[in-house]
PDB file of C-alpha atoms in Angstrom:
ATOM      1  CA  UNK A   1     -40.384   5.717 -17.357  1.00 51.00           C
ATOM      2  CA  UNK A   2     -37.980   8.563 -18.362  1.00 53.00           C
ATOM      3  CA  UNK A   3     -36.797   8.280 -14.677  1.00 55.00           C
ATOM      4  CA  UNK A   4     -35.997   4.637 -14.724  1.00 56.00           C
ATOM      5  CA  UNK A   5     -33.961   5.053 -17.940  1.00 55.00           C
ATOM      6  CA  UNK A   6     -31.966   7.991 -16.583  1.00 57.00           C
ATOM      7  CA  UNK A   7     -31.250   5.898 -13.304  1.00 57.00           C
ATOM      8  CA  UNK A   8     -30.071   3.009 -15.511  1.00 54.00           C
ATOM      9  CA  UNK A   9     -27.862   5.055 -17.658  1.00 53.00           C
ATOM     10  CA  UNK A  10     -26.217   6.605 -14.578  1.00 57.00           C
ATOM     11  CA  UNK A  11     -25.759   2.974 -12.951  1.00 56.00           C
ATOM     12  CA  UNK A  12     -24.167   1.824 -16.063  1.00 57.00           C
ATOM     13  CA  UNK A  13     -21.888   4.866 -16.475  1.00 59.00           C
ATOM     14  CA  UNK A  14     -20.528   4.306 -12.918  1.00 61.00           C
ATOM     15  CA  UNK A  15     -19.828   0.654 -13.309  1.00 64.00           C
ATOM     16  CA  UNK A  16     -16.674   0.964 -15.345  1.00 73.00           C
ATOM     17  CA  UNK A  17     -15.386   3.674 -13.144  1.00 74.00           C
ATOM     18  CA  UNK A  18     -15.832   1.624 -10.072  1.00 76.00           C
ATOM     19  CA  UNK A  19     -14.243  -1.618 -11.581  1.00 73.00           C
ATOM     20  CA  UNK A  20     -11.238   0.559 -12.508  1.00 74.00           C
ATOM     21  CA  UNK A  21     -11.029   1.706  -9.179  1.00 78.00           C
ATOM     22  CA  UNK A  22     -11.157  -1.723  -7.564  1.00 80.00           C
ATOM     23  CA  UNK A  23      -8.405  -2.807 -10.032  1.00 81.00           C
ATOM     24  CA  UNK A  24      -6.434   0.042  -9.294  1.00 83.00           C
ATOM     25  CA  UNK A  25      -6.652  -0.643  -5.648  1.00 88.00           C
ATOM     26  CA  UNK A  26      -6.000  -4.458  -6.239  1.00 91.00           C
ATOM     27  CA  UNK A  27      -2.870  -3.442  -8.140  1.00 92.00           C
ATOM     28  CA  UNK A  28      -1.636  -1.101  -5.398  1.00 92.00           C
ATOM     29  CA  UNK A  29      -2.030  -3.803  -2.732  1.00 94.00           C
ATOM     30  CA  UNK A  30      -0.093  -6.335  -4.717  1.00 95.00           C
ATOM     31  CA  UNK A  31       2.815  -3.765  -5.283  1.00 94.00           C
ATOM     32  CA  UNK A  32       2.610  -2.893  -1.522  1.00 96.00           C
ATOM     33  CA  UNK A  33       2.853  -6.446  -0.494  1.00 96.00           C
ATOM     34  CA  UNK A  34       5.809  -7.081  -2.920  1.00 96.00           C
ATOM     35  CA  UNK A  35       7.841  -4.006  -1.705  1.00 96.00           C
ATOM     36  CA  UNK A  36       7.049  -4.894   1.905  1.00 97.00           C
ATOM     37  CA  UNK A  37       8.331  -8.339   1.607  1.00 97.00           C
ATOM     38  CA  UNK A  38      11.367  -6.821  -0.450  1.00 96.00           C
ATOM     39  CA  UNK A  39      12.053  -4.240   2.324  1.00 96.00           C
ATOM     40  CA  UNK A  40      11.776  -6.738   5.229  1.00 96.00           C
ATOM     41  CA  UNK A  41      15.214  -8.213   5.375  1.00 97.00           C
ATOM     42  CA  UNK A  42      17.071  -5.064   5.329  1.00 95.00           C
ATOM     43  CA  UNK A  43      14.665  -3.305   7.899  1.00 94.00           C
ATOM     44  CA  UNK A  44      15.390  -6.433  10.106  1.00 94.00           C
ATOM     45  CA  UNK A  45      19.190  -5.827   9.658  1.00 95.00           C
ATOM     46  CA  UNK A  46      19.139  -2.235  10.271  1.00 92.00           C
ATOM     47  CA  UNK A  47      16.935  -2.732  13.220  1.00 92.00           C
ATOM     48  CA  UNK A  48      19.228  -5.587  14.714  1.00 92.00           C
ATOM     49  CA  UNK A  49      22.245  -3.268  14.162  1.00 92.00           C
ATOM     50  CA  UNK A  50      20.630  -0.093  15.825  1.00 90.00           C
ATOM     51  CA  UNK A  51      19.482  -2.574  18.768  1.00 89.00           C
ATOM     52  CA  UNK A  52      22.919  -3.817  19.184  1.00 90.00           C
ATOM     53  CA  UNK A  53      24.522  -0.238  19.104  1.00 90.00           C
ATOM     54  CA  UNK A  54      22.070   1.397  21.495  1.00 87.00           C
ATOM     55  CA  UNK A  55      21.523  -1.793  23.473  1.00 85.00           C
ATOM     56  CA  UNK A  56      17.829  -1.333  23.498  1.00 82.00           C
ATOM     57  CA  UNK A  57      14.722  -2.669  21.432  1.00 77.00           C
ATOM     58  CA  UNK A  58      12.532   0.384  22.213  1.00 72.00           C
ATOM     59  CA  UNK A  59      12.525   1.519  18.680  1.00 74.00           C
ATOM     60  CA  UNK A  60      10.470   0.546  16.063  1.00 85.00           C
ATOM     61  CA  UNK A  61      10.675  -3.046  15.129  1.00 90.00           C
ATOM     62  CA  UNK A  62      11.600  -4.604  11.609  1.00 92.00           C
ATOM     63  CA  UNK A  63       7.996  -5.196  10.702  1.00 94.00           C
ATOM     64  CA  UNK A  64       6.947  -1.349  11.442  1.00 93.00           C
ATOM     65  CA  UNK A  65      10.271  -0.078   9.521  1.00 93.00           C
ATOM     66  CA  UNK A  66       9.263  -2.250   6.571  1.00 95.00           C
ATOM     67  CA  UNK A  67       5.703  -1.235   6.451  1.00 95.00           C
ATOM     68  CA  UNK A  68       6.950   2.404   6.620  1.00 95.00           C
ATOM     69  CA  UNK A  69       9.114   2.035   3.715  1.00 95.00           C
ATOM     70  CA  UNK A  70       6.289   0.206   1.751  1.00 95.00           C
ATOM     71  CA  UNK A  71       3.858   3.282   2.506  1.00 95.00           C
ATOM     72  CA  UNK A  72       6.426   5.403   1.229  1.00 95.00           C
ATOM     73  CA  UNK A  73       7.639   3.676  -1.783  1.00 94.00           C
ATOM     74  CA  UNK A  74       4.355   2.181  -3.436  1.00 93.00           C
ATOM     75  CA  UNK A  75       2.823   5.707  -3.897  1.00 92.00           C
ATOM     76  CA  UNK A  76       5.878   6.996  -5.451  1.00 92.00           C
ATOM     77  CA  UNK A  77       5.624   4.175  -8.050  1.00 88.00           C
ATOM     78  CA  UNK A  78       1.874   5.189  -8.695  1.00 83.00           C
ATOM     79  CA  UNK A  79       2.312   8.869  -9.076  1.00 84.00           C
ATOM     80  CA  UNK A  80       4.950   8.219 -11.760  1.00 73.00           C
TER      81      UNK A  80
END
């Protein structure tokens, strides 16, 4: 019977930690989406200018550029 009690205590002790982790992940994804959408116009502009200059479309596209920027900026916000 004491084994069941200790298992239940451990399960309830982990519940708030898991909920907090899920909340943090959701918050991270929301910030990531906002930053991605915000960087997309500038990424498109810089991609177009570099494509015109080099007369080639072989570089990363605007979506990849915006995704990279969001992957760089979002963790900086959460580490502060």
